[in-house]
Amino acid sequence: MNAKGLTTPKEKVQELQEKLGHAAKENSKRKFHALYDKIHRWDVLCEAWKRVKANKGAAGVDAVTLADIEEQGETSFLKACERELKEGNYYPQPVRRHFIPKKDGKLRPLGIPTVRDRVIQMATKLVIEPIFEADFEEVSYGFRPKRSAKGALERIRKACNRKGNWVVDVDIQGYFDNINQEKLMKLIQMRINDRRILKLIRKWLQAGVMEEGNVKRSDLGTPQGGVISPLLANIYLHYFDRLWEKHGSGLGELTRYADDFVVVCKTKKDAEHAYELIRRIMERLELTLHPTKTRIVGLWTGDEGFDFLGMHHRKTKAETSQGKVYYTTQQWLTKKAEERIRGVVKNRLAPPSMRSRSFAEQVEWLNPKIQGWRNYYYTNYSQKRLAKLDWYILQRLTRWYAKKRQRRRWMSSLSEVKYIANMYGLKTLL
């Protein structure tokens, strides 16, 4: 409650979500009919705008930025969204195709919806997510409220330590691009019977992608980059989670983070059966397992490990205080994660245009990044690698400083940079 005794939009939305979540939990067969009017509720639209703004992000095909909307007036923008939804005149625009270069030289396609479409998708997500959350299984961690990658990593570590010596490491080929839209709509209809909401979701699925001035539409896939996409992706794979719990839970322990998942098994035979069951369920969903990236990994000798969510998992020998040898699961950041961190630091400090920045500015930019990496990647087994990355950051900072000061040899500036970095409070990974 604020000073006037009124509830804030955030509190009102939370109250609505609790009611919907509770109703869905009470009756797992219940279908929700009257939800559309809640999407254009003023408090829901205000909270949706607040969240979209916090996520930042670029403009869509209409070139309208978040800053443009703030300048023109947030209230009038939200009133226009409310009016379009109420009158049934809302039509999404195609998403803007944007390519991000990958390490292997390939390009990862991303779709950027317009700010208006992001706000309306967020409002829809705020209303329907609690209903599906009531159904989702414990095994699923990706893009869910109060669940995280850290939780998934801890679940895997414990499963491996409970005699989990074989792992089915699964990669679905082009998951987001190959979701069958008709099957997805049927899965949504198991819970939502409001025709206007179903129509809204269908519009987003069919909005298409703007690429080089042409709009491409497909009856497969969900719009990657859309606010609603992770929820739709989870709804689709919830079918897999349910079938796994029914037929596969005796074979091994599943941990899923969006379209990435592993199954930890006790024996090789269980792992092979698990692989076959996963393949059969994926066939039902019209999805394909990546032929080379999906594999069975034997952990028990300590010779093999697997990468999952930026961490490498491997069993290694350890000794009790009585000298008894046992195997324990260790986790440390992957080579790919190390390379990504180095890339981020280099891209910031190497360009000549960065020489005009002050030392304080560079530290201010680096510190939140370093803190985030430390929070995620720090384990007792990551220390050696993190120490190397700390040295890399210091070295890059010294090279940048030497060039800024027009010095030919960067090593001679090292002690000076250490002193200044300490003075400005540069954080470390260790």
mmCIF file of C-alpha atoms in Angstrom, residues 48-401:
data_model
loop_
_atom_site.group_PDB
_atom_site.id
_atom_site.type_symbol
_atom_site.label_atom_id
_atom_site.label_comp_id
_atom_site.label_asym_id
_atom_site.label_seq_id
_atom_site.Cartn_x
_atom_site.Cartn_y
_atom_site.Cartn_z
ATOM 1 C CA ALA A 48 4.002 -4.806 -18.316
ATOM 2 C CA TRP A 49 5.475 -1.482 -19.508
ATOM 3 C CA LYS A 50 7.645 -1.229 -16.370
ATOM 4 C CA ARG A 51 9.096 -4.704 -16.988
ATOM 5 C CA VAL A 52 9.693 -4.169 -20.719
ATOM 6 C CA LYS A 53 11.446 -0.877 -19.906
ATOM 7 C CA ALA A 54 13.649 -2.622 -17.285
ATOM 8 C CA ASN A 55 14.653 -5.268 -19.869
ATOM 9 C CA LYS A 56 15.808 -2.443 -22.188
ATOM 10 C CA GLY A 57 16.199 -3.802 -25.724
ATOM 11 C CA ALA A 58 16.214 -2.346 -29.232
ATOM 12 C CA ALA A 59 13.443 -1.060 -31.502
ATOM 13 C CA GLY A 60 11.448 -3.365 -33.771
ATOM 14 C CA VAL A 61 10.472 -2.917 -37.433
ATOM 15 C CA ASP A 62 8.706 0.408 -36.687
ATOM 16 C CA ALA A 63 12.019 1.882 -35.358
ATOM 17 C CA VAL A 64 10.217 3.166 -32.213
ATOM 18 C CA THR A 65 12.535 3.012 -29.181
ATOM 19 C CA LEU A 66 11.753 2.954 -25.462
ATOM 20 C CA ALA A 67 13.154 6.506 -25.245
ATOM 21 C CA ASP A 68 10.742 7.654 -28.004
ATOM 22 C CA ILE A 69 7.775 6.367 -25.986
ATOM 23 C CA GLU A 70 9.010 8.056 -22.805
ATOM 24 C CA GLU A 71 9.414 11.305 -24.749
ATOM 25 C CA GLN A 72 5.982 11.123 -26.384
ATOM 26 C CA GLY A 73 4.298 10.116 -23.113
ATOM 27 C CA GLU A 74 3.976 6.706 -21.497
ATOM 28 C CA THR A 75 0.333 7.238 -20.518
ATOM 29 C CA SER A 76 -0.846 8.015 -24.057
ATOM 30 C CA PHE A 77 1.121 4.999 -25.367
ATOM 31 C CA LEU A 78 -0.517 2.654 -22.820
ATOM 32 C CA LYS A 79 -3.962 4.192 -23.458
ATOM 33 C CA ALA A 80 -3.518 3.379 -27.175
ATOM 34 C CA CYS A 81 -2.582 -0.237 -26.304
ATOM 35 C CA GLU A 82 -5.616 -0.488 -24.002
ATOM 36 C CA ARG A 83 -7.939 0.903 -26.688
ATOM 37 C CA GLU A 84 -6.642 -1.430 -29.433
ATOM 38 C CA LEU A 85 -7.072 -4.474 -27.200
ATOM 39 C CA LYS A 86 -10.554 -3.458 -26.012
ATOM 40 C CA GLU A 87 -11.785 -2.769 -29.530
ATOM 41 C CA GLY A 88 -10.132 -5.879 -30.980
ATOM 42 C CA ASN A 89 -8.048 -3.767 -33.402
ATOM 43 C CA TYR A 90 -4.631 -4.949 -32.227
ATOM 44 C CA TYR A 91 -2.446 -6.571 -34.879
ATOM 45 C CA PRO A 92 1.215 -7.381 -34.155
ATOM 46 C CA GLN A 93 3.921 -6.353 -36.592
ATOM 47 C CA PRO A 94 6.517 -8.796 -37.941
ATOM 48 C CA VAL A 95 9.597 -9.204 -35.765
ATOM 49 C CA ARG A 96 12.839 -7.600 -36.918
ATOM 50 C CA ARG A 97 15.468 -10.202 -37.748
ATOM 51 C CA HIS A 98 18.808 -9.592 -36.074
ATOM 52 C CA PHE A 99 21.825 -11.903 -36.340
ATOM 53 C CA ILE A 100 24.360 -12.421 -33.551
ATOM 54 C CA PRO A 101 27.710 -13.915 -34.606
ATOM 55 C CA LYS A 102 28.612 -17.221 -32.913
ATOM 56 C CA LYS A 103 32.120 -18.481 -32.111
ATOM 57 C CA ASP A 104 31.980 -21.092 -34.906
ATOM 58 C CA GLY A 105 31.433 -18.346 -37.487
ATOM 59 C CA LYS A 106 27.712 -19.119 -37.867
ATOM 60 C CA LEU A 107 24.993 -16.597 -37.072
ATOM 61 C CA ARG A 108 22.369 -16.978 -34.364
ATOM 62 C CA PRO A 109 19.043 -15.485 -35.522
ATOM 63 C CA LEU A 110 17.123 -13.315 -33.069
ATOM 64 C CA GLY A 111 13.734 -11.721 -33.555
ATOM 65 C CA ILE A 112 13.066 -8.272 -32.097
ATOM 66 C CA PRO A 113 9.356 -7.426 -31.757
ATOM 67 C CA THR A 114 8.244 -3.788 -31.580
ATOM 68 C CA VAL A 115 8.037 -2.205 -28.116
ATOM 69 C CA ARG A 116 4.234 -2.151 -28.381
ATOM 70 C CA ASP A 117 4.138 -5.888 -29.162
ATOM 71 C CA ARG A 118 6.557 -6.585 -26.286
ATOM 72 C CA VAL A 119 4.313 -4.706 -23.831
ATOM 73 C CA ILE A 120 1.161 -6.552 -24.944
ATOM 74 C CA GLN A 121 3.004 -9.895 -24.866
ATOM 75 C CA MET A 122 4.235 -9.083 -21.343
ATOM 76 C CA ALA A 123 0.681 -8.191 -20.221
ATOM 77 C CA THR A 124 -0.547 -11.547 -21.620
ATOM 78 C CA LYS A 125 2.317 -13.396 -19.932
ATOM 79 C CA LEU A 126 1.519 -11.756 -16.562
ATOM 80 C CA VAL A 127 -2.045 -13.094 -16.802
ATOM 81 C CA ILE A 128 -1.551 -16.608 -18.209
ATOM 82 C CA GLU A 129 1.815 -17.608 -16.690
ATOM 83 C CA PRO A 130 0.467 -18.391 -13.159
ATOM 84 C CA ILE A 131 -2.048 -20.841 -14.684
ATOM 85 C CA PHE A 132 0.663 -22.873 -16.447
ATOM 86 C CA GLU A 133 3.077 -22.480 -13.522
ATOM 87 C CA ALA A 134 0.599 -24.463 -11.419
ATOM 88 C CA ASP A 135 1.098 -27.418 -13.816
ATOM 89 C CA PHE A 136 4.834 -27.267 -14.539
ATOM 90 C CA GLU A 137 7.027 -30.013 -13.094
ATOM 91 C CA GLU A 138 9.830 -29.700 -10.531
ATOM 92 C CA VAL A 139 12.338 -30.816 -13.188
ATOM 93 C CA SER A 140 11.948 -27.577 -15.195
ATOM 94 C CA TYR A 141 14.077 -24.533 -14.296
ATOM 95 C CA GLY A 142 14.375 -22.275 -17.347
ATOM 96 C CA PHE A 143 12.589 -18.907 -17.595
ATOM 97 C CA ARG A 144 10.328 -19.539 -14.632
ATOM 98 C CA PRO A 145 9.598 -17.278 -11.651
ATOM 99 C CA LYS A 146 11.705 -18.064 -8.563
ATOM 100 C CA ARG A 147 13.723 -20.705 -10.449
ATOM 101 C CA SER A 148 17.226 -20.336 -11.834
ATOM 102 C CA ALA A 149 20.118 -21.975 -13.643
ATOM 103 C CA LYS A 150 21.910 -22.221 -10.277
ATOM 104 C CA GLY A 151 19.054 -24.393 -8.979
ATOM 105 C CA ALA A 152 19.326 -26.661 -12.029
ATOM 106 C CA LEU A 153 23.117 -27.023 -11.546
ATOM 107 C CA GLU A 154 22.663 -27.955 -7.893
ATOM 108 C CA ARG A 155 20.030 -30.576 -8.774
ATOM 109 C CA ILE A 156 22.423 -32.153 -11.306
ATOM 110 C CA ARG A 157 25.339 -32.150 -8.858
ATOM 111 C CA LYS A 158 23.251 -33.976 -6.239
ATOM 112 C CA ALA A 159 21.884 -36.467 -8.816
ATOM 113 C CA CYS A 160 25.441 -37.300 -9.970
ATOM 114 C CA ASN A 161 26.576 -37.769 -6.369
ATOM 115 C CA ARG A 162 23.686 -40.202 -5.743
ATOM 116 C CA LYS A 163 25.461 -42.900 -7.789
ATOM 117 C CA GLY A 164 24.534 -41.137 -11.037
ATOM 118 C CA ASN A 165 27.356 -42.452 -13.203
ATOM 119 C CA TRP A 166 25.824 -42.118 -16.677
ATOM 120 C CA VAL A 167 24.368 -38.986 -18.250
ATOM 121 C CA VAL A 168 22.201 -38.499 -21.328
ATOM 122 C CA ASP A 169 23.196 -35.021 -22.532
ATOM 123 C CA VAL A 170 20.440 -33.842 -24.889
ATOM 124 C CA ASP A 171 20.423 -31.188 -27.612
ATOM 125 C CA ILE A 172 17.238 -30.550 -29.612
ATOM 126 C CA GLN A 173 17.965 -29.458 -33.160
ATOM 127 C CA GLY A 174 16.648 -25.926 -33.865
ATOM 128 C CA TYR A 175 14.065 -26.171 -31.083
ATOM 129 C CA PHE A 176 12.455 -22.707 -31.264
ATOM 130 C CA ASP A 177 12.235 -22.861 -35.073
ATOM 131 C CA ASN A 178 10.592 -26.305 -35.152
ATOM 132 C CA ILE A 179 7.792 -26.117 -32.586
ATOM 133 C CA ASN A 180 4.591 -27.339 -34.240
ATOM 134 C CA GLN A 181 2.217 -24.384 -33.808
ATOM 135 C CA GLU A 182 -0.980 -26.482 -34.064
ATOM 136 C CA LYS A 183 0.217 -28.857 -31.331
ATOM 137 C CA LEU A 184 1.301 -25.897 -29.208
ATOM 138 C CA MET A 185 -2.163 -24.300 -29.524
ATOM 139 C CA LYS A 186 -3.779 -27.604 -28.468
ATOM 140 C CA LEU A 187 -1.562 -27.721 -25.376
ATOM 141 C CA ILE A 188 -2.503 -24.115 -24.523
ATOM 142 C CA GLN A 189 -6.205 -24.950 -25.002
ATOM 143 C CA MET A 190 -5.940 -27.635 -22.314
ATOM 144 C CA ARG A 191 -5.933 -24.726 -19.849
ATOM 145 C CA ILE A 192 -7.214 -21.656 -21.691
ATOM 146 C CA ASN A 193 -10.557 -21.500 -23.426
ATOM 147 C CA ASP A 194 -10.791 -17.740 -23.940
ATOM 148 C CA ARG A 195 -11.034 -17.445 -27.719
ATOM 149 C CA ARG A 196 -9.700 -13.893 -27.762
ATOM 150 C CA ILE A 197 -6.503 -14.903 -25.941
ATOM 151 C CA LEU A 198 -6.009 -17.904 -28.219
ATOM 152 C CA LYS A 199 -6.473 -15.577 -31.207
ATOM 153 C CA LEU A 200 -3.877 -13.192 -29.746
ATOM 154 C CA ILE A 201 -1.272 -15.957 -29.319
ATOM 155 C CA ARG A 202 -1.968 -17.237 -32.833
ATOM 156 C CA LYS A 203 -1.422 -13.713 -34.215
ATOM 157 C CA TRP A 204 2.064 -13.619 -32.647
ATOM 158 C CA LEU A 205 2.917 -17.047 -33.993
ATOM 159 C CA GLN A 206 1.871 -15.975 -37.483
ATOM 160 C CA ALA A 207 3.275 -12.414 -37.448
ATOM 161 C CA GLY A 208 6.356 -13.521 -39.388
ATOM 162 C CA VAL A 209 9.877 -12.133 -39.608
ATOM 163 C CA MET A 210 11.037 -9.073 -41.527
ATOM 164 C CA GLU A 211 14.290 -9.897 -43.316
ATOM 165 C CA GLU A 212 15.827 -7.616 -45.963
ATOM 166 C CA GLY A 213 12.492 -5.869 -46.487
ATOM 167 C CA ASN A 214 10.492 -9.092 -46.975
ATOM 168 C CA VAL A 215 8.143 -10.717 -44.461
ATOM 169 C CA LYS A 216 8.640 -14.462 -44.087
ATOM 170 C CA ARG A 217 5.910 -16.481 -42.388
ATOM 171 C CA SER A 218 6.026 -20.076 -41.210
ATOM 172 C CA ASP A 219 3.627 -22.520 -39.584
ATOM 173 C CA LEU A 220 6.533 -23.792 -37.484
ATOM 174 C CA GLY A 221 8.341 -22.229 -34.532
ATOM 175 C CA THR A 222 7.789 -19.485 -31.990
ATOM 176 C CA PRO A 223 9.106 -15.930 -32.428
ATOM 177 C CA GLN A 224 12.526 -16.040 -30.721
ATOM 178 C CA GLY A 225 13.177 -12.818 -28.829
ATOM 179 C CA GLY A 226 9.479 -12.346 -28.049
ATOM 180 C CA VAL A 227 8.590 -11.843 -24.380
ATOM 181 C CA ILE A 228 6.027 -14.650 -24.536
ATOM 182 C CA SER A 229 8.329 -17.142 -26.365
ATOM 183 C CA PRO A 230 10.033 -18.727 -23.314
ATOM 184 C CA LEU A 231 6.626 -19.428 -21.730
ATOM 185 C CA LEU A 232 5.282 -20.974 -24.968
ATOM 186 C CA ALA A 233 8.477 -23.053 -25.262
ATOM 187 C CA ASN A 234 7.990 -24.324 -21.694
ATOM 188 C CA ILE A 235 4.321 -25.175 -22.363
ATOM 189 C CA TYR A 236 5.392 -27.263 -25.375
ATOM 190 C CA LEU A 237 8.117 -29.174 -23.501
ATOM 191 C CA HIS A 238 5.910 -29.606 -20.415
ATOM 192 C CA TYR A 239 4.302 -32.400 -22.467
ATOM 193 C CA PHE A 240 7.733 -34.072 -22.516
ATOM 194 C CA ASP A 241 8.229 -33.505 -18.746
ATOM 195 C CA ARG A 242 4.868 -35.139 -17.982
ATOM 196 C CA LEU A 243 5.542 -38.197 -20.148
ATOM 197 C CA TRP A 244 9.036 -38.514 -18.686
ATOM 198 C CA GLU A 245 7.693 -38.430 -15.111
ATOM 199 C CA LYS A 246 5.185 -41.130 -16.084
ATOM 200 C CA HIS A 247 7.439 -43.495 -18.068
ATOM 201 C CA GLY A 248 11.057 -42.495 -17.459
ATOM 202 C CA SER A 249 11.499 -41.388 -13.843
ATOM 203 C CA GLY A 250 12.644 -44.929 -12.923
ATOM 204 C CA LEU A 251 15.438 -44.708 -15.498
ATOM 205 C CA GLY A 252 17.048 -41.496 -14.279
ATOM 206 C CA GLU A 253 16.664 -37.969 -12.953
ATOM 207 C CA LEU A 254 15.723 -35.300 -15.494
ATOM 208 C CA THR A 255 16.777 -31.642 -15.188
ATOM 209 C CA ARG A 256 15.542 -29.277 -17.885
ATOM 210 C CA TYR A 257 16.406 -25.638 -18.536
ATOM 211 C CA ALA A 258 14.256 -24.452 -21.480
ATOM 212 C CA ASP A 259 15.317 -26.670 -24.442
ATOM 213 C CA ASP A 260 18.535 -27.915 -22.763
ATOM 214 C CA PHE A 261 18.300 -30.951 -20.535
ATOM 215 C CA VAL A 262 20.201 -33.869 -19.065
ATOM 216 C CA VAL A 263 19.110 -37.171 -17.525
ATOM 217 C CA VAL A 264 21.386 -38.606 -14.817
ATOM 218 C CA CYS A 265 21.222 -42.437 -14.673
ATOM 219 C CA LYS A 266 22.843 -45.096 -12.476
ATOM 220 C CA THR A 267 23.739 -47.605 -15.220
ATOM 221 C CA LYS A 268 24.662 -47.521 -18.890
ATOM 222 C CA LYS A 269 21.641 -49.710 -19.672
ATOM 223 C CA ASP A 270 19.312 -47.172 -18.008
ATOM 224 C CA ALA A 271 20.986 -44.363 -19.967
ATOM 225 C CA GLU A 272 20.462 -46.216 -23.256
ATOM 226 C CA HIS A 273 16.783 -46.850 -22.433
ATOM 227 C CA ALA A 274 16.398 -43.205 -21.408
ATOM 228 C CA TYR A 275 17.913 -42.043 -24.721
ATOM 229 C CA GLU A 276 15.453 -44.196 -26.665
ATOM 230 C CA LEU A 277 12.457 -42.972 -24.634
ATOM 231 C CA ILE A 278 13.505 -39.318 -25.111
ATOM 232 C CA ARG A 279 13.805 -39.871 -28.874
ATOM 233 C CA ARG A 280 10.318 -41.422 -29.040
ATOM 234 C CA ILE A 281 8.674 -38.604 -27.054
ATOM 235 C CA MET A 282 10.459 -36.019 -29.223
ATOM 236 C CA GLU A 283 9.073 -37.750 -32.322
ATOM 237 C CA ARG A 284 5.567 -37.203 -30.964
ATOM 238 C CA LEU A 285 6.400 -33.510 -30.595
ATOM 239 C CA GLU A 286 7.880 -33.525 -34.132
ATOM 240 C CA LEU A 287 11.300 -32.549 -32.781
ATOM 241 C CA THR A 288 14.697 -34.029 -33.652
ATOM 242 C CA LEU A 289 17.650 -34.755 -31.379
ATOM 243 C CA HIS A 290 20.938 -33.307 -32.627
ATOM 244 C CA PRO A 291 22.868 -36.347 -33.974
ATOM 245 C CA THR A 292 26.322 -35.296 -32.703
ATOM 246 C CA LYS A 293 25.523 -33.051 -29.730
ATOM 247 C CA THR A 294 23.177 -35.559 -28.046
ATOM 248 C CA ARG A 295 25.301 -38.218 -26.356
ATOM 249 C CA ILE A 296 25.627 -40.649 -23.470
ATOM 250 C CA VAL A 297 28.488 -39.757 -21.113
ATOM 251 C CA GLY A 298 30.100 -42.165 -18.660
ATOM 252 C CA LEU A 299 31.174 -40.312 -15.513
ATOM 253 C CA TRP A 300 32.297 -43.156 -13.283
ATOM 254 C CA THR A 301 35.969 -43.285 -14.410
ATOM 255 C CA GLY A 302 36.428 -39.520 -14.235
ATOM 256 C CA ASP A 303 37.776 -39.471 -17.819
ATOM 257 C CA GLU A 304 34.643 -37.918 -19.307
ATOM 258 C CA GLY A 305 32.483 -34.974 -18.359
ATOM 259 C CA PHE A 306 29.740 -32.849 -19.891
ATOM 260 C CA ASP A 307 28.940 -29.149 -20.281
ATOM 261 C CA PHE A 308 25.585 -27.789 -19.165
ATOM 262 C CA LEU A 309 24.513 -24.173 -18.522
ATOM 263 C CA GLY A 310 28.038 -22.806 -18.819
ATOM 264 C CA MET A 311 29.510 -25.278 -16.323
ATOM 265 C CA HIS A 312 31.588 -28.400 -16.900
ATOM 266 C CA HIS A 313 30.551 -31.392 -14.755
ATOM 267 C CA ARG A 314 33.007 -34.168 -13.971
ATOM 268 C CA LYS A 315 33.545 -36.808 -11.285
ATOM 269 C CA THR A 316 36.944 -36.695 -9.604
ATOM 270 C CA LYS A 317 38.648 -38.615 -6.820
ATOM 271 C CA ALA A 318 38.592 -37.198 -3.325
ATOM 272 C CA GLU A 319 39.686 -38.523 0.074
ATOM 273 C CA THR A 320 38.003 -38.500 3.468
ATOM 274 C CA SER A 321 40.031 -37.461 6.537
ATOM 275 C CA GLN A 322 40.458 -41.217 7.202
ATOM 276 C CA GLY A 323 42.074 -41.649 3.763
ATOM 277 C CA LYS A 324 39.081 -43.375 2.170
ATOM 278 C CA VAL A 325 38.842 -42.643 -1.578
ATOM 279 C CA TYR A 326 35.507 -41.640 -3.106
ATOM 280 C CA TYR A 327 34.279 -39.863 -6.243
ATOM 281 C CA THR A 328 32.549 -36.490 -6.068
ATOM 282 C CA THR A 329 31.014 -34.293 -8.773
ATOM 283 C CA GLN A 330 32.900 -31.117 -9.463
ATOM 284 C CA GLN A 331 31.652 -28.154 -11.471
ATOM 285 C CA TRP A 332 33.723 -25.419 -13.065
ATOM 286 C CA LEU A 333 33.151 -22.927 -15.838
ATOM 287 C CA THR A 334 33.413 -24.275 -19.375
ATOM 288 C CA LYS A 335 36.084 -23.275 -21.923
ATOM 289 C CA LYS A 336 33.295 -21.602 -23.901
ATOM 290 C CA ALA A 337 32.353 -19.482 -20.858
ATOM 291 C CA GLU A 338 36.006 -18.504 -20.332
ATOM 292 C CA GLU A 339 36.284 -17.433 -23.974
ATOM 293 C CA ARG A 340 33.062 -15.434 -23.730
ATOM 294 C CA ILE A 341 34.317 -13.538 -20.637
ATOM 295 C CA ARG A 342 37.644 -12.781 -22.369
ATOM 296 C CA GLY A 343 35.725 -11.599 -25.445
ATOM 297 C CA VAL A 344 33.517 -9.220 -23.428
ATOM 298 C CA VAL A 345 36.571 -7.696 -21.672
ATOM 299 C CA LYS A 346 38.590 -7.392 -24.898
ATOM 300 C CA ASN A 347 35.701 -5.810 -26.834
ATOM 301 C CA ARG A 348 35.454 -3.168 -24.135
ATOM 302 C CA LEU A 349 39.140 -2.372 -23.558
ATOM 303 C CA ALA A 350 40.892 -3.060 -26.899
ATOM 304 C CA PRO A 351 39.227 -0.592 -29.354
ATOM 305 C CA PRO A 352 41.145 2.690 -29.885
ATOM 306 C CA SER A 353 37.883 4.611 -29.320
ATOM 307 C CA MET A 354 37.991 3.468 -25.679
ATOM 308 C CA ARG A 355 41.185 5.406 -24.910
ATOM 309 C CA SER A 356 39.224 8.571 -24.245
ATOM 310 C CA ARG A 357 37.427 6.892 -21.304
ATOM 311 C CA SER A 358 38.629 7.503 -17.756
ATOM 312 C CA PHE A 359 39.909 4.775 -15.438
ATOM 313 C CA ALA A 360 36.890 5.331 -13.178
ATOM 314 C CA GLU A 361 34.493 4.803 -16.128
ATOM 315 C CA GLN A 362 36.168 1.520 -17.078
ATOM 316 C CA VAL A 363 35.996 0.218 -13.491
ATOM 317 C CA GLU A 364 32.363 1.307 -13.232
ATOM 318 C CA TRP A 365 31.578 -0.664 -16.407
ATOM 319 C CA LEU A 366 33.625 -3.750 -15.434
ATOM 320 C CA ASN A 367 32.502 -4.133 -11.801
ATOM 321 C CA PRO A 368 28.861 -5.271 -12.349
ATOM 322 C CA LYS A 369 30.056 -7.688 -15.052
ATOM 323 C CA ILE A 370 32.758 -9.178 -12.772
ATOM 324 C CA GLN A 371 30.272 -9.443 -9.885
ATOM 325 C CA GLY A 372 27.743 -11.263 -12.104
ATOM 326 C CA TRP A 373 30.374 -13.722 -13.377
ATOM 327 C CA ARG A 374 31.624 -14.378 -9.850
ATOM 328 C CA ASN A 375 28.080 -14.991 -8.543
ATOM 329 C CA TYR A 376 27.415 -17.548 -11.258
ATOM 330 C CA TYR A 377 30.736 -19.281 -11.958
ATOM 331 C CA TYR A 378 32.452 -19.344 -8.579
ATOM 332 C CA THR A 379 32.870 -22.836 -7.099
ATOM 333 C CA ASN A 380 35.804 -24.347 -5.178
ATOM 334 C CA TYR A 381 36.818 -26.068 -8.420
ATOM 335 C CA SER A 382 36.673 -22.920 -10.595
ATOM 336 C CA GLN A 383 39.301 -21.024 -8.613
ATOM 337 C CA LYS A 384 42.301 -21.748 -10.876
ATOM 338 C CA ARG A 385 40.387 -20.682 -13.976
ATOM 339 C CA LEU A 386 38.941 -17.570 -12.316
ATOM 340 C CA ALA A 387 42.433 -16.539 -11.140
ATOM 341 C CA LYS A 388 43.614 -16.721 -14.793
ATOM 342 C CA LEU A 389 40.659 -14.569 -15.853
ATOM 343 C CA ASP A 390 41.454 -12.010 -13.120
ATOM 344 C CA TRP A 391 44.984 -11.800 -14.523
ATOM 345 C CA TYR A 392 43.561 -11.422 -18.057
ATOM 346 C CA ILE A 393 41.315 -8.511 -16.948
ATOM 347 C CA LEU A 394 44.235 -6.778 -15.216
ATOM 348 C CA GLN A 395 46.465 -7.324 -18.259
ATOM 349 C CA ARG A 396 43.820 -5.907 -20.636
ATOM 350 C CA LEU A 397 43.306 -2.912 -18.340
ATOM 351 C CA THR A 398 47.068 -2.314 -18.273
ATOM 352 C CA ARG A 399 47.346 -2.488 -22.073
ATOM 353 C CA TRP A 400 44.453 -0.028 -22.367
ATOM 354 C CA TYR A 401 46.075 2.333 -19.819
#
